[in-house]
């Protein structure tokens, strides 16, 4: 309602810099999946 879909960003800066790769990987995978789902939902609706 207030923002266009291209104005939304997934921000991974939530303590990932201080963690080991094996701790970070699942979080990054979740963020990628969340971004994919949001794009699928809102980019289709926007066109």
XYZ file of C-alpha atoms in Angstrom:
47
model
C 0.000 0.000 0.000
C 2.818 2.437 0.860
C 5.895 1.100 -0.912
C 6.516 -0.304 -4.345
C 7.954 -3.861 -4.319
C 11.305 -2.663 -5.700
C 11.696 -0.456 -2.609
C 11.886 -3.459 -0.257
C 15.234 -4.965 0.754
C 16.248 -7.978 2.795
C 18.929 -6.800 5.215
C 21.252 -9.593 6.393
C 23.100 -7.403 8.920
C 21.769 -9.049 12.057
C 24.847 -10.402 13.792
C 26.006 -12.503 10.861
C 29.433 -10.842 10.800
C 30.392 -12.294 14.161
C 29.333 -15.873 13.447
C 31.056 -18.835 11.831
C 30.040 -19.780 8.261
C 28.262 -22.936 9.403
C 26.093 -20.802 11.705
C 25.411 -18.160 9.071
C 24.556 -20.413 6.137
C 21.072 -21.492 7.357
C 20.135 -17.864 8.072
C 21.242 -16.760 4.621
C 19.325 -19.616 3.017
C 16.195 -18.535 4.907
C 16.640 -14.929 3.767
C 17.059 -15.992 0.146
C 13.919 -18.121 0.346
C 11.971 -15.284 1.997
C 13.079 -12.859 -0.723
C 12.096 -15.362 -3.420
C 8.624 -15.791 -1.929
C 8.093 -12.057 -1.545
C 9.185 -11.404 -5.126
C 6.903 -14.141 -6.355
C 3.951 -12.747 -4.438
C 4.376 -9.009 -4.914
C 6.113 -8.654 -8.244
C 3.413 -10.705 -9.939
C 0.739 -8.635 -8.187
C 2.460 -5.406 -9.237
C 2.326 -6.222 -12.956
